[in-house]
PDB file of N, CA and C in Angstrom:
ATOM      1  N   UNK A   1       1.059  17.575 -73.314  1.00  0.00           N
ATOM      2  CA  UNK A   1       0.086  17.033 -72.376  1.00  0.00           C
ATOM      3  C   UNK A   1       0.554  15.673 -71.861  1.00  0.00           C
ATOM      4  N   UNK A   2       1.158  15.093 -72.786  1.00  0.00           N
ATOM      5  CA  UNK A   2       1.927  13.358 -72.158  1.00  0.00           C
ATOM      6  C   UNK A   2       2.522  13.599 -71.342  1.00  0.00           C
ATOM      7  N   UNK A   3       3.915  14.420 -70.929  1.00  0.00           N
ATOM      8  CA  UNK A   3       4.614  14.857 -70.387  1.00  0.00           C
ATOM      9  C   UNK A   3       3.928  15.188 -69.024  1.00  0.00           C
ATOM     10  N   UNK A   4       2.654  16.039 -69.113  1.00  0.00           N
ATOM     11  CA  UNK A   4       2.595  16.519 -67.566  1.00  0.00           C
ATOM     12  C   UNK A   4       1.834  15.662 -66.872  1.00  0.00           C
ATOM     13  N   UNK A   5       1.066  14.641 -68.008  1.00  0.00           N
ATOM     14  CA  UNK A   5       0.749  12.962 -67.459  1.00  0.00           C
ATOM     15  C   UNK A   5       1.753  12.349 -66.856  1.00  0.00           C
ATOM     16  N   UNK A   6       2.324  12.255 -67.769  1.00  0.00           N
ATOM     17  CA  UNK A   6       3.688  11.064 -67.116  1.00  0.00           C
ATOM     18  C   UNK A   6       4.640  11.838 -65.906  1.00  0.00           C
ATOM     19  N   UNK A   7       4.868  12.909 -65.608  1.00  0.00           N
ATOM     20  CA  UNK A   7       5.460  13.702 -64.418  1.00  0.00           C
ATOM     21  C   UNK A   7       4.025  13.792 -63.352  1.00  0.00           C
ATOM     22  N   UNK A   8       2.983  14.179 -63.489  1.00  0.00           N
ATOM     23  CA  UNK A   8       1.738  13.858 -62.484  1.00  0.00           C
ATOM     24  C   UNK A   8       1.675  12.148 -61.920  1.00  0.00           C
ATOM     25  N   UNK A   9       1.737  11.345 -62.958  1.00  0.00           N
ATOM     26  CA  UNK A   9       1.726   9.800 -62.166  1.00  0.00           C
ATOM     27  C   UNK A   9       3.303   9.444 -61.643  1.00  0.00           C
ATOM     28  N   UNK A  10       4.270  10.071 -61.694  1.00  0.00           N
ATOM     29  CA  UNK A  10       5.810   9.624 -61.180  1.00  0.00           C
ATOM     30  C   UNK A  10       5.081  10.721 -59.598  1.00  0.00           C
ATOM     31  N   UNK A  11       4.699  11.743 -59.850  1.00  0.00           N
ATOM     32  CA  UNK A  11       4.311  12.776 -58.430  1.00  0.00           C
ATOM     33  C   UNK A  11       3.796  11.909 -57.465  1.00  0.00           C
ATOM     34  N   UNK A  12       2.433  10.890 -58.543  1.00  0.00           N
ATOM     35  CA  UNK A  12       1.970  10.320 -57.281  1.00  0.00           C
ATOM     36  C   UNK A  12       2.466   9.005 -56.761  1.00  0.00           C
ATOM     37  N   UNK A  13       2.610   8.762 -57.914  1.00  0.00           N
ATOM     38  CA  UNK A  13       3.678   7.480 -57.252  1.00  0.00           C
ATOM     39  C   UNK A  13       4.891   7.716 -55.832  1.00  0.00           C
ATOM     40  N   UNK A  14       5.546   8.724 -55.949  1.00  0.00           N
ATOM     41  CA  UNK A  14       6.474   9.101 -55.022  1.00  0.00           C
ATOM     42  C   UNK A  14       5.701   9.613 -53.622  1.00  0.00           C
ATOM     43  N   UNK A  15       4.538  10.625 -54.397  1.00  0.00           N
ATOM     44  CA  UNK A  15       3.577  10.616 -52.671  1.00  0.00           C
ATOM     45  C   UNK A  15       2.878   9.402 -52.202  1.00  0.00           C
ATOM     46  N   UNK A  16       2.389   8.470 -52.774  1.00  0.00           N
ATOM     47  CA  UNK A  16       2.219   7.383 -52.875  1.00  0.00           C
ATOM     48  C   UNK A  16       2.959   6.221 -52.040  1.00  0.00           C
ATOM     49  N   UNK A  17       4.261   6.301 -52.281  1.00  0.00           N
ATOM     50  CA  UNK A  17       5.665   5.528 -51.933  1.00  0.00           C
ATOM     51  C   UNK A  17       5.886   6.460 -50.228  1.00  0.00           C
ATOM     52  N   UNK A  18       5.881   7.112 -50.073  1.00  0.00           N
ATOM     53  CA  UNK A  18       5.754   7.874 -49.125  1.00  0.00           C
ATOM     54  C   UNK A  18       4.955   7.721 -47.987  1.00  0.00           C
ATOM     55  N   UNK A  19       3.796   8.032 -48.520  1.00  0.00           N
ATOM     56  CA  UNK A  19       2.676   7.605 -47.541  1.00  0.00           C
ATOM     57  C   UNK A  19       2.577   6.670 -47.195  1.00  0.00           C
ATOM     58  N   UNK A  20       3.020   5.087 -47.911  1.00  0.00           N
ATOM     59  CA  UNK A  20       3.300   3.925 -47.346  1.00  0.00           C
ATOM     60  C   UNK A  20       4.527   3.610 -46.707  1.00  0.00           C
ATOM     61  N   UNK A  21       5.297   4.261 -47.080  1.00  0.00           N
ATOM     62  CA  UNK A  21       6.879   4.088 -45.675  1.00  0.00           C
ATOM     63  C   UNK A  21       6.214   5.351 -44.637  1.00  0.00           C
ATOM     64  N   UNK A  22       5.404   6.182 -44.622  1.00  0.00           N
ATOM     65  CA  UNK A  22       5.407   6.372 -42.953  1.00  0.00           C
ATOM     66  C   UNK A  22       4.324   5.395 -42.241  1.00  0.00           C
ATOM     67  N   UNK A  23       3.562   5.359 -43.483  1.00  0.00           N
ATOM     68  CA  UNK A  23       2.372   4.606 -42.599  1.00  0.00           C
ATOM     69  C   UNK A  23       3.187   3.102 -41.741  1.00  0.00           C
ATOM     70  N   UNK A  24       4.038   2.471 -42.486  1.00  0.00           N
ATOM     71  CA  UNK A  24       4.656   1.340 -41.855  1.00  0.00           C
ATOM     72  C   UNK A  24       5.627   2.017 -41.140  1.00  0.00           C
ATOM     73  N   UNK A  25       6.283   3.262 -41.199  1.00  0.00           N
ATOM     74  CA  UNK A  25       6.781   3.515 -39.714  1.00  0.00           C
ATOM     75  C   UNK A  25       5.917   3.812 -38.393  1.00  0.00           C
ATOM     76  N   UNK A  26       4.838   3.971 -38.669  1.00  0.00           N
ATOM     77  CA  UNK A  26       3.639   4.574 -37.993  1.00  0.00           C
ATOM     78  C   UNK A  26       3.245   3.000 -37.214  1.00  0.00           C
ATOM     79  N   UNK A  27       3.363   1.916 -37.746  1.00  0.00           N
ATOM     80  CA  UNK A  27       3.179   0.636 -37.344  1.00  0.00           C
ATOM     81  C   UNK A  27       3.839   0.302 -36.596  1.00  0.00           C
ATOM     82  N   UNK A  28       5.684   0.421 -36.836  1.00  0.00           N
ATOM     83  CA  UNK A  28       6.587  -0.388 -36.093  1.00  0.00           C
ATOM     84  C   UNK A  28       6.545   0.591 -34.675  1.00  0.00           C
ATOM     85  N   UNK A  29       6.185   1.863 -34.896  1.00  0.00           N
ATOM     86  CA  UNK A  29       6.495   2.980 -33.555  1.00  0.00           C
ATOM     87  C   UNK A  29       5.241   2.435 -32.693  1.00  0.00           C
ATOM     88  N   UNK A  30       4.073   2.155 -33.327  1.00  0.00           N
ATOM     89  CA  UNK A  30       3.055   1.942 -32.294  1.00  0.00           C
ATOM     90  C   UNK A  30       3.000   0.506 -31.473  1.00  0.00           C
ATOM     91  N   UNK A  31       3.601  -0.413 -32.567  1.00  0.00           N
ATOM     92  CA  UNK A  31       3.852  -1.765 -31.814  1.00  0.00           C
ATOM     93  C   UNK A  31       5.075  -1.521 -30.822  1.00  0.00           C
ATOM     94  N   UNK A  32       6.012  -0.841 -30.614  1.00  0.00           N
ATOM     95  CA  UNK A  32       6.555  -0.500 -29.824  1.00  0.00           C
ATOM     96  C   UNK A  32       6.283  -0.177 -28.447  1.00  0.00           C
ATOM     97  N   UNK A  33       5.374   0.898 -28.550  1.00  0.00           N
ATOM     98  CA  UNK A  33       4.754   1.542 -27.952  1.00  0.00           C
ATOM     99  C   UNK A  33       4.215   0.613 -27.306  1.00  0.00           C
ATOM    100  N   UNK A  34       3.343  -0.186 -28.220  1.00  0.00           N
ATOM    101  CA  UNK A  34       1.859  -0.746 -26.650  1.00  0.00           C
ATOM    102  C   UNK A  34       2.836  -2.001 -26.020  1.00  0.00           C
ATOM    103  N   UNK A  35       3.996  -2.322 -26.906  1.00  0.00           N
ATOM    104  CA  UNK A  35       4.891  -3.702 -26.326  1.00  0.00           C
ATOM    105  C   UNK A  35       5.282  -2.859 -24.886  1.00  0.00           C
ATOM    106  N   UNK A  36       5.980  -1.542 -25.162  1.00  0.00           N
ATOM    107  CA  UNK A  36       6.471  -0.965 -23.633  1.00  0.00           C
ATOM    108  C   UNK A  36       5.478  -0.770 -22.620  1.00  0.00           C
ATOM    109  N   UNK A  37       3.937  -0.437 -23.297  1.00  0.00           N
ATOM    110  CA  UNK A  37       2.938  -0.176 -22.580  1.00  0.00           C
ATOM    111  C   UNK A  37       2.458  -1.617 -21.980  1.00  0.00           C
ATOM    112  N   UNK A  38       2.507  -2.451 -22.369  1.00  0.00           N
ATOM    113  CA  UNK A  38       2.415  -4.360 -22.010  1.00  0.00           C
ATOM    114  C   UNK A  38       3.352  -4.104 -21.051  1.00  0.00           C
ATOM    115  N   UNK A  39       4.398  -3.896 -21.017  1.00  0.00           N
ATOM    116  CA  UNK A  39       5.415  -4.683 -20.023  1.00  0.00           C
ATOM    117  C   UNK A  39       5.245  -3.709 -18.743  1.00  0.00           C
ATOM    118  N   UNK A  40       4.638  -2.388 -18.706  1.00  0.00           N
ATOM    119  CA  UNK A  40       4.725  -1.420 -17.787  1.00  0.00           C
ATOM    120  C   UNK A  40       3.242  -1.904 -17.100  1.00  0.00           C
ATOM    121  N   UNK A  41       2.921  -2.272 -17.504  1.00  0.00           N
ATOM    122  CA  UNK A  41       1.194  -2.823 -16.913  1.00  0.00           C
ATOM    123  C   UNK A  41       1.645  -4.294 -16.478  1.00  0.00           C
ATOM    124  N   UNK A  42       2.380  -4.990 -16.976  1.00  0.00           N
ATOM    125  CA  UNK A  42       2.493  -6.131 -16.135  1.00  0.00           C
ATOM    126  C   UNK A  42       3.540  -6.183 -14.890  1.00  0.00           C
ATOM    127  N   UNK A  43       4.291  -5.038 -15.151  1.00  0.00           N
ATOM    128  CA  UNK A  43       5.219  -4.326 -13.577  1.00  0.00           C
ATOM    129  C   UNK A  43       4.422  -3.429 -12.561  1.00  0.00           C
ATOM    130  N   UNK A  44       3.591  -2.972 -13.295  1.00  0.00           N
ATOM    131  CA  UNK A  44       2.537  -2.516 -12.335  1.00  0.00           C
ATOM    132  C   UNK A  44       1.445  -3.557 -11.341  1.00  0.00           C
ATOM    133  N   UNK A  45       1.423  -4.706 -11.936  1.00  0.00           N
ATOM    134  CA  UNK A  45       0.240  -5.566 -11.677  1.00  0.00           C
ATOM    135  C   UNK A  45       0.790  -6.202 -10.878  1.00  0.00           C
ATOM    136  N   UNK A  46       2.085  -6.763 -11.146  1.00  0.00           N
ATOM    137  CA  UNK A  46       3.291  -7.940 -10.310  1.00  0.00           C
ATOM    138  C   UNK A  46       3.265  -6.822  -9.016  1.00  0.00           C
ATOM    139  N   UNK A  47       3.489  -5.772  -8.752  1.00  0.00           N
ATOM    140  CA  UNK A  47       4.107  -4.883  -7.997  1.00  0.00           C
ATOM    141  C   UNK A  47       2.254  -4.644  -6.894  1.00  0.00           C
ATOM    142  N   UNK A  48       1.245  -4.798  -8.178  1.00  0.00           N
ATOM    143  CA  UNK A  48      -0.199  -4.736  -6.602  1.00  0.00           C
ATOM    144  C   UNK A  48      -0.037  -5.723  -6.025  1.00  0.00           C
ATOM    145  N   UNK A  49      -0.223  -7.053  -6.612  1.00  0.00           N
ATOM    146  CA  UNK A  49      -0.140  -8.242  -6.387  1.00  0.00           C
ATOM    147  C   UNK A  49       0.574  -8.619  -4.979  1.00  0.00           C
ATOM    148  N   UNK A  50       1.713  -8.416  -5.366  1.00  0.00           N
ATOM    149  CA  UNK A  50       2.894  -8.502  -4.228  1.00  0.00           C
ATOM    150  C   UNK A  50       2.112  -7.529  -3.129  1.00  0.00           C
ATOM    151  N   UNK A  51       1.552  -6.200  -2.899  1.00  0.00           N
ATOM    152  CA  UNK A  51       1.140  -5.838  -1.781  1.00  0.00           C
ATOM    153  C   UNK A  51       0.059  -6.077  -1.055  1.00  0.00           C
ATOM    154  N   UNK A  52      -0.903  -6.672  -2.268  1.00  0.00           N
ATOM    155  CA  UNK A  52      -1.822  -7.393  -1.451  1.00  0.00           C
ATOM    156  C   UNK A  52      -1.500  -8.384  -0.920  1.00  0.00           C
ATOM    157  N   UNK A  53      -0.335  -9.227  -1.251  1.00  0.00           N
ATOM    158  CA  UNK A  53      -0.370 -10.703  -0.581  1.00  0.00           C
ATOM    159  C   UNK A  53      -0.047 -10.108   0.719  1.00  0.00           C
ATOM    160  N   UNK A  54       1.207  -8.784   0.552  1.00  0.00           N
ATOM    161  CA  UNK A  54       1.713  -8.349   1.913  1.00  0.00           C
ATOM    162  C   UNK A  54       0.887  -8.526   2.798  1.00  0.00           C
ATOM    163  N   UNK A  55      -0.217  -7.401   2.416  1.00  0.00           N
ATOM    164  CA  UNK A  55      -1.615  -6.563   3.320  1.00  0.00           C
ATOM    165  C   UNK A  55      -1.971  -7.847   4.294  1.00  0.00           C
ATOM    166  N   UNK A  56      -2.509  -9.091   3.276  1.00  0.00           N
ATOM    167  CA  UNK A  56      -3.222 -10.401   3.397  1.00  0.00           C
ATOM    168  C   UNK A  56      -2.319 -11.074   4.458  1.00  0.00           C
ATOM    169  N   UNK A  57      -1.259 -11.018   4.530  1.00  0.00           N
ATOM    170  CA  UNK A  57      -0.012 -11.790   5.596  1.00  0.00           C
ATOM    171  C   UNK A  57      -0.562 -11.075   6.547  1.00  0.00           C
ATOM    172  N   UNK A  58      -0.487  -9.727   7.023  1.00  0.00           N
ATOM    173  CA  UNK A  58      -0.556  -8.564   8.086  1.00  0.00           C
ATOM    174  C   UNK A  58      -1.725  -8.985   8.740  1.00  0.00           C
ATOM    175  N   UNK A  59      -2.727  -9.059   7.803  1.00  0.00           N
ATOM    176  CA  UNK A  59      -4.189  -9.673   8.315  1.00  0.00           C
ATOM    177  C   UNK A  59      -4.899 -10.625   8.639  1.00  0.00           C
ATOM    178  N   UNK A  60      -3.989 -11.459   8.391  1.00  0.00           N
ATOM    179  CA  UNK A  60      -4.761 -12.939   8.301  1.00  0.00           C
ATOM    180  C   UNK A  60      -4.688 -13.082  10.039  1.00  0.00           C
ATOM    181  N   UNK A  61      -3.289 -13.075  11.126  1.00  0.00           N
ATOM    182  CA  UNK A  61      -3.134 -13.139  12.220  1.00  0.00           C
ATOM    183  C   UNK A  61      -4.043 -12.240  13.050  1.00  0.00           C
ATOM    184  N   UNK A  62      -4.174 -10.924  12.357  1.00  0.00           N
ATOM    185  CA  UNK A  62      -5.420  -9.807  13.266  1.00  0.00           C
ATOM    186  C   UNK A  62      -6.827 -10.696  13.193  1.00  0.00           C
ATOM    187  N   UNK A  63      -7.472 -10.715  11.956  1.00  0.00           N
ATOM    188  CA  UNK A  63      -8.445 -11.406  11.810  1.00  0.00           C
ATOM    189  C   UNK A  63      -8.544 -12.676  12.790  1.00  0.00           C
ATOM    190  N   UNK A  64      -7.601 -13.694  12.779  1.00  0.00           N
ATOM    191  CA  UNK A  64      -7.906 -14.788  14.019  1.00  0.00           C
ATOM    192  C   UNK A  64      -7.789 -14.055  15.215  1.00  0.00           C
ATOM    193  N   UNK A  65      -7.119 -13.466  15.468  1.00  0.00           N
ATOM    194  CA  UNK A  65      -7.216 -12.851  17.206  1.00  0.00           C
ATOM    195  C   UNK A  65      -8.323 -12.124  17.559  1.00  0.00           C
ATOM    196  N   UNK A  66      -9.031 -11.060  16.252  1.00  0.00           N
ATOM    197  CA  UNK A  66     -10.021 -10.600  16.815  1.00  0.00           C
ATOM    198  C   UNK A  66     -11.675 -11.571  16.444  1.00  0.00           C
ATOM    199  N   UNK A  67     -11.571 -12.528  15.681  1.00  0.00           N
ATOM    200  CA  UNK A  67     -12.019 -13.625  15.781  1.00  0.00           C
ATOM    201  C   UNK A  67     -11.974 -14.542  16.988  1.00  0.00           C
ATOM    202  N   UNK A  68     -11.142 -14.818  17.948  1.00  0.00           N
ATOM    203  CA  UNK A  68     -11.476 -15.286  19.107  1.00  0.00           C
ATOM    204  C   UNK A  68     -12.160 -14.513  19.886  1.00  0.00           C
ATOM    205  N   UNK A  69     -11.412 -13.234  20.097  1.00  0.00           N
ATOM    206  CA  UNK A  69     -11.815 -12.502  21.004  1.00  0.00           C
ATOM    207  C   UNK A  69     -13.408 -12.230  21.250  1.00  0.00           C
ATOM    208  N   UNK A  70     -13.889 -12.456  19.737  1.00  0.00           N
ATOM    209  CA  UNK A  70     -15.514 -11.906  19.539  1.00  0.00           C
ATOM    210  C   UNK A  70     -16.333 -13.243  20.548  1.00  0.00           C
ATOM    211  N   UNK A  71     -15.270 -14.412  19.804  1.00  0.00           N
ATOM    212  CA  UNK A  71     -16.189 -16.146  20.662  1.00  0.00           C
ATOM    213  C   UNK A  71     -16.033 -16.010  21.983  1.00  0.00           C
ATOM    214  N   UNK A  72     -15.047 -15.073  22.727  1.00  0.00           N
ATOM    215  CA  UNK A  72     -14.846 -14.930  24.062  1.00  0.00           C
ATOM    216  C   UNK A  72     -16.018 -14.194  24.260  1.00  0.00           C
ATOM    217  N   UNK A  73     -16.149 -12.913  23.806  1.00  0.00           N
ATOM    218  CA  UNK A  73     -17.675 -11.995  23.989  1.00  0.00           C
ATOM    219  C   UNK A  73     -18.506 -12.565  24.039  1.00  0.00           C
ATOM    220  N   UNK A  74     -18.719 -13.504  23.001  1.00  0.00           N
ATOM    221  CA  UNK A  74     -20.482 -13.846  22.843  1.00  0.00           C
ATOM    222  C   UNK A  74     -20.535 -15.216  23.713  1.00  0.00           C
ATOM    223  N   UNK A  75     -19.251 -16.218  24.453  1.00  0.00           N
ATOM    224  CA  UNK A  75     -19.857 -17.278  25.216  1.00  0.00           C
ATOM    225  C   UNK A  75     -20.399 -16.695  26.560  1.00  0.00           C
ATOM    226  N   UNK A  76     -21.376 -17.405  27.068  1.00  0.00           N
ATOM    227  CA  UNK A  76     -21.913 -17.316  28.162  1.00  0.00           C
ATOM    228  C   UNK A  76     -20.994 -16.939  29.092  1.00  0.00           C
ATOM    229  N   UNK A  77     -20.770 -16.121  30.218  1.00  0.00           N
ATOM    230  CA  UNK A  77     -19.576 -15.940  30.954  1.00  0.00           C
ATOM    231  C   UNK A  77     -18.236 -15.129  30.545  1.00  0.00           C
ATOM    232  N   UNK A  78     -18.437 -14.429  29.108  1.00  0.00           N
ATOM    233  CA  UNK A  78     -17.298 -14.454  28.637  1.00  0.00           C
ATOM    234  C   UNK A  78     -16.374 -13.147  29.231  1.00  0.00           C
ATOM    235  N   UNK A  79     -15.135 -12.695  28.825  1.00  0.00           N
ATOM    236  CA  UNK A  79     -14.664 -11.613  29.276  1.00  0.00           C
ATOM    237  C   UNK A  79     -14.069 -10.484  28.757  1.00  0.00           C
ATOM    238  N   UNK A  80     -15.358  -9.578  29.130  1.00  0.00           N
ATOM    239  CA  UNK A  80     -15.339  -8.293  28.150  1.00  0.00           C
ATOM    240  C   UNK A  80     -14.568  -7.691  29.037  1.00  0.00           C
ATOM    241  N   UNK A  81     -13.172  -7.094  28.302  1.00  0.00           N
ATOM    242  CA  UNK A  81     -12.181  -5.681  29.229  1.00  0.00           C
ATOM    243  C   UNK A  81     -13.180  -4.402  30.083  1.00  0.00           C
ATOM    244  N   UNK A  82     -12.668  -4.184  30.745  1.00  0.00           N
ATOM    245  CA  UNK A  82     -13.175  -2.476  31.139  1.00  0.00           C
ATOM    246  C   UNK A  82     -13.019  -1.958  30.269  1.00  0.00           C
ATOM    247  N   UNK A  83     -14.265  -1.039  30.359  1.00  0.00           N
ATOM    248  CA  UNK A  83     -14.724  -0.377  29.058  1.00  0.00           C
ATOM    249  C   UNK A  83     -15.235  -0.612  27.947  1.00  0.00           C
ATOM    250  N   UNK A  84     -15.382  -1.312  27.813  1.00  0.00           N
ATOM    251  CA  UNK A  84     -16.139  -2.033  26.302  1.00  0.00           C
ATOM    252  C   UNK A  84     -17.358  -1.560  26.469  1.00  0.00           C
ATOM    253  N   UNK A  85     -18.242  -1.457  25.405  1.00  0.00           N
ATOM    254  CA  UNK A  85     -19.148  -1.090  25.556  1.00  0.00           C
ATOM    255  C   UNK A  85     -19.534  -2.184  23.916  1.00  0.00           C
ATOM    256  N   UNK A  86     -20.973  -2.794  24.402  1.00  0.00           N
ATOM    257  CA  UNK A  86     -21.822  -3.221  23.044  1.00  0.00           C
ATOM    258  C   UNK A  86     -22.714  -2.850  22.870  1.00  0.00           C
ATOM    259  N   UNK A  87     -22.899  -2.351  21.749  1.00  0.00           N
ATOM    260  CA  UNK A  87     -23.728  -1.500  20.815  1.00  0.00           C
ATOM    261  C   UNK A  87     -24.232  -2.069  19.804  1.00  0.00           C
ATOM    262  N   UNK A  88     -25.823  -2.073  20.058  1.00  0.00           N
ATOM    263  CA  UNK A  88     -26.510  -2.494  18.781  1.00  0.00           C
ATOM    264  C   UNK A  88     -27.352  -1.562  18.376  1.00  0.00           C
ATOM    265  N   UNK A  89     -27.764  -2.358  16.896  1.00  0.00           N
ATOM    266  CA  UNK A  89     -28.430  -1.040  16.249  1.00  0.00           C
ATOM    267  C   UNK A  89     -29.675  -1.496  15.737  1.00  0.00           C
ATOM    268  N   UNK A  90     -30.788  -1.243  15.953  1.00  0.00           N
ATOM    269  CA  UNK A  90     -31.838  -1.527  15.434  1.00  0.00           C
ATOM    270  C   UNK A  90     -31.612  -2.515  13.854  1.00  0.00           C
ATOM    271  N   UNK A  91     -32.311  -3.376  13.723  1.00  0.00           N
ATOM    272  CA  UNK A  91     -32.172  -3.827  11.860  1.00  0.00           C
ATOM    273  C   UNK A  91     -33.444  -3.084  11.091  1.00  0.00           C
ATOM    274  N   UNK A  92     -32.901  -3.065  10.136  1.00  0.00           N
ATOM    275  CA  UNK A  92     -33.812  -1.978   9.032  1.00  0.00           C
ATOM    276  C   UNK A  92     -34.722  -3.032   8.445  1.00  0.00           C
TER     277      UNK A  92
END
């Protein structure tokens, strides 16, 4: 009976020893992981970033032109093209 004591606690010891080297491989693979998953989210973010500033360049010049154009509409005298048409809509 000692014997299948002492071979049962070396069993668990070794499953034991085991289960703690994967579990710490299980650690270093996942810190891996979210480190690659970090750096792919901050190449993703650098990469919106950059197209909004684009977008924002593209727009900023439309926005003032059709910003005058509106102060041309609404001064007294102002000059609406052929064809324009203004359209309002009741307020709710």
């Amino acid at each position: 009976v000692a014997q299948e004591v002492g071979a049962a606690q070396l069993e668990a010891q070794d499953v034991r020893r085991a289960a703690r080297s994967e579990a710490v491989q299980l650690v270093v693979d996942a810190r891996a992981e979210a480190n690659r998953v970090r750096e792919q989210a901050k190449a993703v973010l650098a990469e919106a970033r950059a197209e909004a500033d684009a977008v924002a360049r593209r727009r900023d010049p439309l926005t003032g032109e059709l910003a005058g154009g509106l102060e041309d509409l609404a001064a007294p005298g102002g000059h609406r093209p052929a064809g324009l048409r203004v359209v309002t809509a009741p307020l709710r």
